[in-house]
Coordinates of C-alpha atoms and ligand atoms in Angstrom, one line a residue:
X3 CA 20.0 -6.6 28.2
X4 CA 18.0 -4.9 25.5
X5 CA 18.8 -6.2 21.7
X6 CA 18.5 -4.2 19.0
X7 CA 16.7 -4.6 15.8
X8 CA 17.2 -3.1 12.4
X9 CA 14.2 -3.9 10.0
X10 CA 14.0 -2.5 6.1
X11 CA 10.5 -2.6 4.9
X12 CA 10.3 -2.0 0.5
X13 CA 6.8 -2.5 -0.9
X14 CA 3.1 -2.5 -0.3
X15 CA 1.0 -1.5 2.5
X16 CA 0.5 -4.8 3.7
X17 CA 4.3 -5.3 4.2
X18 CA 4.4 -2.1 6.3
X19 CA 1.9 -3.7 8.1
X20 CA 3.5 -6.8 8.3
X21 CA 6.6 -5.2 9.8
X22 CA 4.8 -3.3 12.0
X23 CA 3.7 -6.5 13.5
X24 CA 7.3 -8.7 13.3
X25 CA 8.5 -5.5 15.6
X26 CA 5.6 -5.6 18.1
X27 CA 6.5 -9.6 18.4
X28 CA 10.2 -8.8 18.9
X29 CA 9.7 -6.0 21.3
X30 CA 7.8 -8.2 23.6
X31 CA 11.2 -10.3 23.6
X32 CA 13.4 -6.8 24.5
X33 CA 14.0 -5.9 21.4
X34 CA 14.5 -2.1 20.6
X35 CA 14.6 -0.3 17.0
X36 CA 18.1 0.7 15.8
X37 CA 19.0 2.9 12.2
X38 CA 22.3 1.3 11.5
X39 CA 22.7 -2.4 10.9
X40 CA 26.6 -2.0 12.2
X41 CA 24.5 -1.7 15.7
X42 CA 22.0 -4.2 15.0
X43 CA 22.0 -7.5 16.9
X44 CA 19.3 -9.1 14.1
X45 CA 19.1 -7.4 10.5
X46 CA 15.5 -8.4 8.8
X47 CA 14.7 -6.8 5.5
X48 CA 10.6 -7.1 4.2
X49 CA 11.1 -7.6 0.6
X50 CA 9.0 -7.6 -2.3
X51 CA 8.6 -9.5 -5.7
X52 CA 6.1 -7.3 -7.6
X53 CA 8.9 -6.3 -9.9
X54 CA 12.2 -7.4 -10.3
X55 CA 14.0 -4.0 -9.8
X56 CA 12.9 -4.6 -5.9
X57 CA 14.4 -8.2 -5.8
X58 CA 17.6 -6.9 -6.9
X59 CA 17.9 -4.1 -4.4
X60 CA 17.0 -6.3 -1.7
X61 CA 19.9 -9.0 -3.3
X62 CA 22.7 -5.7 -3.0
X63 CA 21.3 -4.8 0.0
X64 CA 21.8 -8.6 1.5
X65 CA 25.3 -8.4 -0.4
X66 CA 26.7 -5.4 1.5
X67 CA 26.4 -7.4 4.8
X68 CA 28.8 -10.4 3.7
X69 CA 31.2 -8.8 6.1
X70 CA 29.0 -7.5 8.9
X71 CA 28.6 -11.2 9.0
X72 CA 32.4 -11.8 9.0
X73 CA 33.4 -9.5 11.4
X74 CA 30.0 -10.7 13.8
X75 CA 29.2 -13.8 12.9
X76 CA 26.6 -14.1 15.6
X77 CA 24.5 -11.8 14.2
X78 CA 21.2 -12.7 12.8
X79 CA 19.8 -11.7 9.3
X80 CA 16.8 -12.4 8.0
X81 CA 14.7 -12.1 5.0
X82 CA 10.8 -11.9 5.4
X83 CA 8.0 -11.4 3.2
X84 CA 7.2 -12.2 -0.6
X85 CA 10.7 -13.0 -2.1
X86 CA 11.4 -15.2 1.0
X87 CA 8.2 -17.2 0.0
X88 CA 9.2 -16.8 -3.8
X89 CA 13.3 -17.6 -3.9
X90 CA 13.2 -19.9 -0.5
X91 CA 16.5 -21.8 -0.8
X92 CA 17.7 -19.9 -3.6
X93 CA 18.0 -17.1 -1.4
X94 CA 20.5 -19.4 0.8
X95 CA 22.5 -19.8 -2.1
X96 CA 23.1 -16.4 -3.3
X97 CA 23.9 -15.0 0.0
X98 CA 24.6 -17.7 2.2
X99 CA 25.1 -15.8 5.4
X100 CA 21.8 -15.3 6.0
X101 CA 20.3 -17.5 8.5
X102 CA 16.2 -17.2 8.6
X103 CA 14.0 -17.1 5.4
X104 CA 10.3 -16.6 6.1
X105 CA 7.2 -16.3 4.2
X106 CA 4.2 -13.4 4.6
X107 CA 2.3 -16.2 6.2
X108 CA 5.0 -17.5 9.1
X109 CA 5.6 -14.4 10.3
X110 CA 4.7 -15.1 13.7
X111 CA 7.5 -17.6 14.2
X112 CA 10.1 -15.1 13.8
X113 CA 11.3 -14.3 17.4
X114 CA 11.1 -18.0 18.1
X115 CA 13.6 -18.5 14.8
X116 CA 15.9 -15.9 15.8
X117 CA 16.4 -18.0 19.1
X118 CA 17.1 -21.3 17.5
X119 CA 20.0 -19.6 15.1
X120 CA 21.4 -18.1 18.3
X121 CA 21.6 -21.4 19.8
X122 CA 22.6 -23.5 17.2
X123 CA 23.6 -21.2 14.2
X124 CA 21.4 -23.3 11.7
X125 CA 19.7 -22.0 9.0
X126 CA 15.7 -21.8 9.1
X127 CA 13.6 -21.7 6.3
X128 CA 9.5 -21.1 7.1
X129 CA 7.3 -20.8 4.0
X130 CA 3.8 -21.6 2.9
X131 CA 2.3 -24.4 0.7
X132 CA 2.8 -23.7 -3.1
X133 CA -0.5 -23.1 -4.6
X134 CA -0.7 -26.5 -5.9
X135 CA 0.8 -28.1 -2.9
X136 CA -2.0 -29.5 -0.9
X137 CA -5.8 -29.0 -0.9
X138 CA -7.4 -25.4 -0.8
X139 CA -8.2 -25.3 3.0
X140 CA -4.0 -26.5 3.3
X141 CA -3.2 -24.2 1.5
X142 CA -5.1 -21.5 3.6
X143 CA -4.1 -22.8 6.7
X144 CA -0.5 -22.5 5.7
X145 CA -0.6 -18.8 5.2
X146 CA -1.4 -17.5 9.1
X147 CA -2.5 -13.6 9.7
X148 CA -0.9 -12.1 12.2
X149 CA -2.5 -9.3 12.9
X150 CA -3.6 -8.6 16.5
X151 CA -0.1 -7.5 17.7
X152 CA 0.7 -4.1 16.5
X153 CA 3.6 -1.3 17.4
X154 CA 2.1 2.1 17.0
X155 CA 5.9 3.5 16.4
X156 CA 5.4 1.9 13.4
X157 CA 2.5 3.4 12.3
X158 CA 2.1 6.1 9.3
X159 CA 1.7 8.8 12.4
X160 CA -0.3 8.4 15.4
X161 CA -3.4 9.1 14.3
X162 CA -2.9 6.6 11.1
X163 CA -3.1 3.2 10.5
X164 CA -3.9 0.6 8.3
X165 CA -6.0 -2.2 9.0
X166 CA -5.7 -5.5 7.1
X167 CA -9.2 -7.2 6.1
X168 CA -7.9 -9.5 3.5
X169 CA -5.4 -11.5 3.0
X170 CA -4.3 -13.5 -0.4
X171 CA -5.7 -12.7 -3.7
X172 CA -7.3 -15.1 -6.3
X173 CA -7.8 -13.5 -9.7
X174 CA -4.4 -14.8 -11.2
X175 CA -3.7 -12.1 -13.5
X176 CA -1.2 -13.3 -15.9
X177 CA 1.5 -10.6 -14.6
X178 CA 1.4 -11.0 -11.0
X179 CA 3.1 -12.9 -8.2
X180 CA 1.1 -11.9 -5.7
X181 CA -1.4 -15.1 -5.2
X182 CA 1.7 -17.2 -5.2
X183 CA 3.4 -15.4 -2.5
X184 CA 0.5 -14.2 -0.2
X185 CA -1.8 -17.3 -1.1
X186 CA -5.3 -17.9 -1.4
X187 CA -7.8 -14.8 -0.8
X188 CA -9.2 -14.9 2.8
X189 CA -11.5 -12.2 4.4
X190 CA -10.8 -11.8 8.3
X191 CA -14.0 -12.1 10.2
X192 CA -15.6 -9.1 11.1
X193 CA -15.4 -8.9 14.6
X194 CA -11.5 -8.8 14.7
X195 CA -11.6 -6.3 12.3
X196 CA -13.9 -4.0 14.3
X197 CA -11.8 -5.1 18.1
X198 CA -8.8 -4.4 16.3
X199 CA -10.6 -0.7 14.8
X200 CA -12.0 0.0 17.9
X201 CA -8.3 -0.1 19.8
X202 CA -6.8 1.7 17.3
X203 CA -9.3 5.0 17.9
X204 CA -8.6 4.1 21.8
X205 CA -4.6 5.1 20.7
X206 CA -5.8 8.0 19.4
X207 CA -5.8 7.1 15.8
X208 CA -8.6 9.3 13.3
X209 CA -7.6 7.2 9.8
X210 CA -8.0 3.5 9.3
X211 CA -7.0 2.9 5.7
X212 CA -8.6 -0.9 5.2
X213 CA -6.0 -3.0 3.2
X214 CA -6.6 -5.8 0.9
X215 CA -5.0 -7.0 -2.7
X216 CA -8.8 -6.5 -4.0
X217 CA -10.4 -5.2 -1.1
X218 CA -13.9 -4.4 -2.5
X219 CA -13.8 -8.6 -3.0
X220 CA -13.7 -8.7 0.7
X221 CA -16.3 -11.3 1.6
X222 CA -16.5 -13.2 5.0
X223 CA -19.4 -15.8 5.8
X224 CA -20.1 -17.1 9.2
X225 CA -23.6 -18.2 10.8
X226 CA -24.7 -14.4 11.1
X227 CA -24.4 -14.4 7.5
X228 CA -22.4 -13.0 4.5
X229 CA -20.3 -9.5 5.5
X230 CA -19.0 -7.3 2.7
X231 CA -17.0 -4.2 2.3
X232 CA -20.0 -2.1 2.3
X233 CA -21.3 -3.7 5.6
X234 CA -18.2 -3.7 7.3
X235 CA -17.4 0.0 6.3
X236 CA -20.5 1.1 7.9
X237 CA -20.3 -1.0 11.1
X238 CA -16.8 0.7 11.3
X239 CA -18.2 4.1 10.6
X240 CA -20.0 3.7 14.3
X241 CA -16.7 4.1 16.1
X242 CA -16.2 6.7 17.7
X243 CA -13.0 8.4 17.3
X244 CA -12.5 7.6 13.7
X245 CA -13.1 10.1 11.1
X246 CA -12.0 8.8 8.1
X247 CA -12.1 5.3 5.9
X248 CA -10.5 4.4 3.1
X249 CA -9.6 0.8 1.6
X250 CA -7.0 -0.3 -0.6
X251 CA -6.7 -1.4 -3.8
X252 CA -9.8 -2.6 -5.7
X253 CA -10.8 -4.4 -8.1
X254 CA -13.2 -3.6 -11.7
X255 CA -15.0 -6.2 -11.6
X256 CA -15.8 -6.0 -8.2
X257 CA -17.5 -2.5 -7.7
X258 CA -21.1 -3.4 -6.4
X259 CA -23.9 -0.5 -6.6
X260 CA -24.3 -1.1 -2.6
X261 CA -20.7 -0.5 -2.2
X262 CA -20.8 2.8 -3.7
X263 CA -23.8 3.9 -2.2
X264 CA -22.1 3.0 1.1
X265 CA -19.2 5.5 -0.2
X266 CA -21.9 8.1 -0.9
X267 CA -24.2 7.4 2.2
X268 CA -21.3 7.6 5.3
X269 CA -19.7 10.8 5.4
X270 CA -16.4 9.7 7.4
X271 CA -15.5 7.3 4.1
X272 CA -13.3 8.3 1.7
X273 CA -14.6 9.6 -1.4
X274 CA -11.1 8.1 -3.6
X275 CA -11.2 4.7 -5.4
X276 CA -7.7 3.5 -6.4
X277 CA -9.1 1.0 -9.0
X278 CA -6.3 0.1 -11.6
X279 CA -7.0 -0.3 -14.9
X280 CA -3.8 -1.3 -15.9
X281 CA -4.1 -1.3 -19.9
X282 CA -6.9 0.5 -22.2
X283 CA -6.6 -2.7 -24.6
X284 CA -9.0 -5.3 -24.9
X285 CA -6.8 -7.8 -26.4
X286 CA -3.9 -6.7 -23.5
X287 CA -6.4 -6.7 -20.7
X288 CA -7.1 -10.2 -22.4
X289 CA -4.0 -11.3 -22.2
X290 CA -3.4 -9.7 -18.8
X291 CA -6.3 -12.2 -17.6
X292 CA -8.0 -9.1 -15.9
X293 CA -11.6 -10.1 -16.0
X294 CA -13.0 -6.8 -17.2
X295 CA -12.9 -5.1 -20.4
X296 CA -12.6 -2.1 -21.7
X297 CA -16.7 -1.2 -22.2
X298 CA -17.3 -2.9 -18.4
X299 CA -14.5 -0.7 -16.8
X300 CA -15.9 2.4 -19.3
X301 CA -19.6 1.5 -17.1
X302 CA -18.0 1.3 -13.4
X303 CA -16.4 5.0 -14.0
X304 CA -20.3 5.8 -14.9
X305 CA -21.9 4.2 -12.0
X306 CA -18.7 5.5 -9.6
X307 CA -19.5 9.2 -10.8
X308 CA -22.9 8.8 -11.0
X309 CA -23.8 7.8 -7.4
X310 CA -20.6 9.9 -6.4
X311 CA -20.0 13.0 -7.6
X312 CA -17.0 14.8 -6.9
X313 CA -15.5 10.9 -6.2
X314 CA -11.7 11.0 -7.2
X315 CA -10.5 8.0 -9.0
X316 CA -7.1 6.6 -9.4
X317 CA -5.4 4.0 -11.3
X318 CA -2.1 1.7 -11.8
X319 CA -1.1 1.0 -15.6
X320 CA 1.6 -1.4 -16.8
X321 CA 3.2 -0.6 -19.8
X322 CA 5.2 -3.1 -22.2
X323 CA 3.3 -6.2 -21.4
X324 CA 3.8 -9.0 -23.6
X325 CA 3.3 -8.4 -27.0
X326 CA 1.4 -4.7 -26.5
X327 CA 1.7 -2.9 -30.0
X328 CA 2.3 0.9 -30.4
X329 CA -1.2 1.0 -31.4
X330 CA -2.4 -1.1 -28.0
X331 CA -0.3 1.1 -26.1
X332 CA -2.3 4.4 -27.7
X333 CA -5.4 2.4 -26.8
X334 CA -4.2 3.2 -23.3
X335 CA -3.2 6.8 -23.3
X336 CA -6.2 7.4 -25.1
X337 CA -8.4 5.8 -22.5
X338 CA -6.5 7.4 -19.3
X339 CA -7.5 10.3 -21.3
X340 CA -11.3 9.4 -21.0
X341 CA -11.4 8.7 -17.4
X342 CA -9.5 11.7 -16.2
X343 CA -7.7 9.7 -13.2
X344 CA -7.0 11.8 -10.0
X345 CA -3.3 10.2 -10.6
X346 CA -1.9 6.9 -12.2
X347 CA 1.1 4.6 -10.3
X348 CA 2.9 3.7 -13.9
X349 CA 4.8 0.3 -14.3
X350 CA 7.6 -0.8 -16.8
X351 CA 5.7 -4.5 -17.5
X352 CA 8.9 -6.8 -15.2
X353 CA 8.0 -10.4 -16.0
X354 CA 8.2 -13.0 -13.0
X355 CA 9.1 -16.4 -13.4
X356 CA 6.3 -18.4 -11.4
X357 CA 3.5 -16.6 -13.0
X358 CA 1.1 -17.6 -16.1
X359 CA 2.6 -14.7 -18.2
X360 CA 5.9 -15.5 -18.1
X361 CA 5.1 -18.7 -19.0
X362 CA 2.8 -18.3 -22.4
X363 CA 3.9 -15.1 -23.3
X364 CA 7.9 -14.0 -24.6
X365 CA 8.8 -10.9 -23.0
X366 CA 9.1 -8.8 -26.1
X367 CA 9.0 -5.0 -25.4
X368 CA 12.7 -3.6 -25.5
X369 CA 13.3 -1.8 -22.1
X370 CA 13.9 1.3 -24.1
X371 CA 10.4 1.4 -25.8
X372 CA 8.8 0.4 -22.0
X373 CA 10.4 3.4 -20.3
X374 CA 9.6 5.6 -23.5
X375 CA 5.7 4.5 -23.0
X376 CA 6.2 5.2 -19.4
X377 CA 7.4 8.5 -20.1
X378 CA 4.9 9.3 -22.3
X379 CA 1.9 7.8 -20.5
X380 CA 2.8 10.1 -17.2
X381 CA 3.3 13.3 -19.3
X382 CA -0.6 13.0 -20.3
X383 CA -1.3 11.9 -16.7
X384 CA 1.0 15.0 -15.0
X385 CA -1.3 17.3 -17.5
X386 CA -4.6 15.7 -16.2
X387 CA -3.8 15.9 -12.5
X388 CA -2.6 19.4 -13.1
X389 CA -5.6 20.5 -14.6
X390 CA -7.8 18.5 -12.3
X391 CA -6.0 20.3 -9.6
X392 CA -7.2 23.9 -11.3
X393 CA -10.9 23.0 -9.8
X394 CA -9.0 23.8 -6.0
X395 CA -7.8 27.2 -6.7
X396 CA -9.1 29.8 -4.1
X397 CA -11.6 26.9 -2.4
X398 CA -11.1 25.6 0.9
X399 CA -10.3 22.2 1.6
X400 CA -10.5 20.3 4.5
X401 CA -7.0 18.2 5.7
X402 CA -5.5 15.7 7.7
X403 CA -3.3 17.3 9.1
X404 CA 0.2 14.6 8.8
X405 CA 3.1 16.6 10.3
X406 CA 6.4 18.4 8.6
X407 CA 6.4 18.2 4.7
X408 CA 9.1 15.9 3.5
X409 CA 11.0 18.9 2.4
X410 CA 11.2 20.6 6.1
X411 CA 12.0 17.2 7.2
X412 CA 15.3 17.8 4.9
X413 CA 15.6 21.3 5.2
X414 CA 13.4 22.7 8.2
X415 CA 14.8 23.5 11.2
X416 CA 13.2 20.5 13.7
X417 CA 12.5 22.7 17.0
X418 CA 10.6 25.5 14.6
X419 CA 7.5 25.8 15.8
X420 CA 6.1 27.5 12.5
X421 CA 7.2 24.7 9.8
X422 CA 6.0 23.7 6.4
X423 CA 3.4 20.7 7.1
X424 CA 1.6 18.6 5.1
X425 CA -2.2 16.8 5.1
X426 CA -4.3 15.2 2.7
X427 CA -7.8 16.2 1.9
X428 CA -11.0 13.3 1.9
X429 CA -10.3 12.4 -1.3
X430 CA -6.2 11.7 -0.9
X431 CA -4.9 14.6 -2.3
X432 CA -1.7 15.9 -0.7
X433 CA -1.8 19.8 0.5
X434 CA 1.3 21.8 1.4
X435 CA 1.2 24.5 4.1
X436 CA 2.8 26.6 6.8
X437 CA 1.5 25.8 10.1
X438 CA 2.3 24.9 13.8
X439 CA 3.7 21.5 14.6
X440 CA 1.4 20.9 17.1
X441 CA -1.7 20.9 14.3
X442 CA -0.6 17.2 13.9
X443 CA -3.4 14.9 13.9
X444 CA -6.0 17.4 13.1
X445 CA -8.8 18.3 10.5
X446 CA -8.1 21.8 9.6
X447 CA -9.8 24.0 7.0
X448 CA -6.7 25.0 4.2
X449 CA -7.4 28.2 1.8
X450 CA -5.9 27.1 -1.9
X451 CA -4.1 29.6 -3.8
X452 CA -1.6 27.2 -5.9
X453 CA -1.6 23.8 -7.7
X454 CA 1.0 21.8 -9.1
X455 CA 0.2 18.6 -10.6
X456 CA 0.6 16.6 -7.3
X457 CA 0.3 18.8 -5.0
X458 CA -2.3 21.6 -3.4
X459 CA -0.6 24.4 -1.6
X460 CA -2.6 26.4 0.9
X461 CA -2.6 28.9 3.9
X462 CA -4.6 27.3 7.3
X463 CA -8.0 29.5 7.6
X464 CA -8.9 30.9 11.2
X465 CA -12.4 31.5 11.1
X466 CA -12.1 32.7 14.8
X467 CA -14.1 36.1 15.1
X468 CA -11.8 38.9 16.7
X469 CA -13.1 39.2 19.8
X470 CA -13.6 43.2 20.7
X471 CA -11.1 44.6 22.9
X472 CA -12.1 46.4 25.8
X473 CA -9.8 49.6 26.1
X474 CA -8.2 49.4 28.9
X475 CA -7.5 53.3 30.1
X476 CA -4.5 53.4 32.3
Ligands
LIG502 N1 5.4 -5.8 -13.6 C1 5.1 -4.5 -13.5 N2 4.1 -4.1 -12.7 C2 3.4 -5.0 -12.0 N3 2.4 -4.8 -11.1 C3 2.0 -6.0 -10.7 N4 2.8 -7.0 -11.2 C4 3.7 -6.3 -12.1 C5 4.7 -6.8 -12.9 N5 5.0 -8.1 -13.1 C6 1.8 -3.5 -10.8 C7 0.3 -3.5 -11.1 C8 -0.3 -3.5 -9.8 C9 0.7 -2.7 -9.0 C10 0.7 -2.9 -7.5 O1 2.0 -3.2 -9.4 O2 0.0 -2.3 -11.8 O3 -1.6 -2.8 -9.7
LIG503 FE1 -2.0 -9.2 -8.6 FE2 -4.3 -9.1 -10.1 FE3 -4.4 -10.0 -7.5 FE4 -4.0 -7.4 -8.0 S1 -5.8 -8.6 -8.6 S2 -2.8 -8.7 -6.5 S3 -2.7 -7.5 -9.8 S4 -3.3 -11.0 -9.2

């Protein structure tokens, strides 16, 4: 008998990935997808603990199945992912009808958990060490990848994926949970890397998005030698298939010359660098325990536009931290100013207990003041992406093509053979256009004609010549 599974994924890339690979494992075991957790024989939410505002959607979420629990008690819910490996026990006590909690790093034990609390309707808990809970290499150990078992129904579309290369981060900056939850930073050797890349363009796919917390730190030694980012991008730019690379999210301080010469050099990789700066202030970057300051992340945008031209940059920005002053705060804006970003992911500052800053620094930005800053700091962002935008006006672009827009996924009509799709273009920026379904999964050459600050839209070009017609007499 088949089972069916309900799975909610919030967060990251690597928790989409990490779902994609929690429902490969399940399927083996006969599991199928379902949309409704009333049909659901096992309920798993992916949860994250970036920010707060995500725990406590996750909590409500877990609260609205106290009575699917009553009325079934033999179904199974789980929580996976960051806040399992962050709240362990304390998610037992708030809802206390859930009956697996599992880390980012024990995902692989999930089917086999499932079974147990169908057999004995206990409650499993299967985390990693804490980070000072055992040596380094314990530590490591403790937090398992996972990654050769994939489900391509998961994927973006099926001619996307993503493709982890790192796990863990270790730069500790003073906001973040992230190398409590997801551990120590290890690179993946190489060669699984490229097997897993090369199967992927097997299934069809043309876009391997390379994932890591700081994936331009991506270092892996073995007796062969050291590998990098900029030698593992262009052993993957051999495979055939694939015709575009990116890699997710990097870090300042770690943006080598050979890296973006790499960028530069291989046509198929994405000319976009999300690189967050997070805050224009020395004295916050300072406190942020970034690494970088403002003058050394002032020289990268140089050296990125020098060997790069035409390279589009992006950036995330928390706003309110600890202590930040009006004039810190302008420090920002006037900086984001400088550097022109492609587009900013803006933060309200959302302090976690477990980290450094929550620790040594109060919490002292009223909410009001954080979202005003917010506001304000994606006003002069909305202008510059606008603008930036301008350049695109009656050029062609060349686009992935992704499939309907997410408006004609609301209001299209699905068996139209003529709907509004959408792609993006090299350098991730999203174009709007009318076009036939079937131009899913393909590069296609889009004519620009209007901008909005996020979006291009554009009318496909046919640059077939019209054949001459032979008149036909009759
Ligand atoms: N509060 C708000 N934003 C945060 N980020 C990370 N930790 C926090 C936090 N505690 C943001 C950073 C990071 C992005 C993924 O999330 O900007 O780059
Ligand atoms: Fe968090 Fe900083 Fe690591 Fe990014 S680099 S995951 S912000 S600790």
């Amino acid at each position: 008998m088949t089972k069916k599974l309900y799975i909610e994924t919030v967060g990251c890339q690597m928790n989409m990935l990490d779902s994609e690979m929690v429902v490969a494992s399940l399927r083996k075991k006969g599991y199928e997808l379902t949309d409704s957790t009333d049909d659901a024989d096992t309920i798993l939410f992916n949860t994250c603990s970036v920010r707060e505002h995500a725990e406590h959607k996750t909590y409500s979420a877990l609260g609205r199945l106290r009575e699917h629990k009553k009325l079934n008690p033999h179904k199974v819910i789980g929580v996976m992912g960051c806040m399992a490996q962050k709240d362990q026990k304390l998610i037992f006590e708030k809802a206390p009808y859930v009956d697996i909690v599992v880390g980012p790093g024990q995902l692989q034990q999930i089917p086999d958990l499932i079974e147990k609390v169908k057999s004995d309707s206990g409650q499993y808990t299967a985390v990693s060490l804490g980070r000072k809970n055992g040596s380094l290499e314990q530590i490591k150990r403790s937090h398992e990848t996972f990654d050769p078992l994939r489900d391509p129904t998961m994927r973006p579309t099926p001619f996307q994926a993503y493709l982890r290369i790192q796990i863990g981060c270790d730069k500790f900056c003073t906001y973040c949970i992230v190398p409590m939850t997801r551990g120590p930073e290890q690179g993946r050797p190489p060669k699984e890397i490229l097997d897993e890349a090369k199967i992927l363009a097997d299934q069809g796919c043309k876009e391997i998005t390379l994932v890591g917390q700081t994936v331009n730190s991506y270092k892996h030694k073995d007796d062969s030698g050291t590998t990098r980012l900029s030698g593992l991008l262009q052993q993957l730019h051999e495979i055939e298939g694939l015709q575009r690379l990116k890699f997710v999210t990097n870090y300042p301080k770690d943006m080598t010359t050979d890296l973006l010469e790499t960028i530069r050099d291989y046509p198929k990789i994405s000319k976009y660098i999300h690189v967050p700066l997070q805050s224009g202030s020395n004295d916050v970057l300072k406190r942020m325990k970034r690494g970088y300051t403002v003058e050394d992340y002032r020289d990268m945008m140089a050296r990125i536009h020098d060997t790069i031209p035409g390279a589009a940059i992006s950036s995330d920005f928390i706003v309110g931290f600890c202590g930040e002053t009006e004039e810190e705060f302008q420090e920002t804006v006037k900086l984001t100013k400088e550097c022109r970003f492609k587009n900013s992911f803006i933060f309200k500052y959302s302090e976690r207990p477990g980290t450094k800053g929550a620790e040594v620094f109060p919490d002292d930005i009223p909410d009001e003041i954080k979202k005003r800053r917010n506001n304000e700091l994606l006003a002069v962002q909305n202008q510059i992406s606008e603008e930036d935008n301008q350049q695109f006006l009656g050029q062609q672009v060349e686009v992935l093509v992704e499939g309907p827009s997410k408006w004609a996924k609301q209001n299209g009509d699905p068996d139209a053979q003529v709907l509004q799709l959408t792609g993006r273009t090299n350098c991730d920026r999203i174009v709007v256009f009318d076009g036939n379904q079937r131009l899913a999964g393909q590069l296609m050459k889009i004519a620009i004609y209007e901008v909005t600050s996020f979006t291009l839209l554009g009318t496909v070009v046919t640059d077939h010549q019209v054949p001459t017609l032979n008149t036909i007499s009759v």
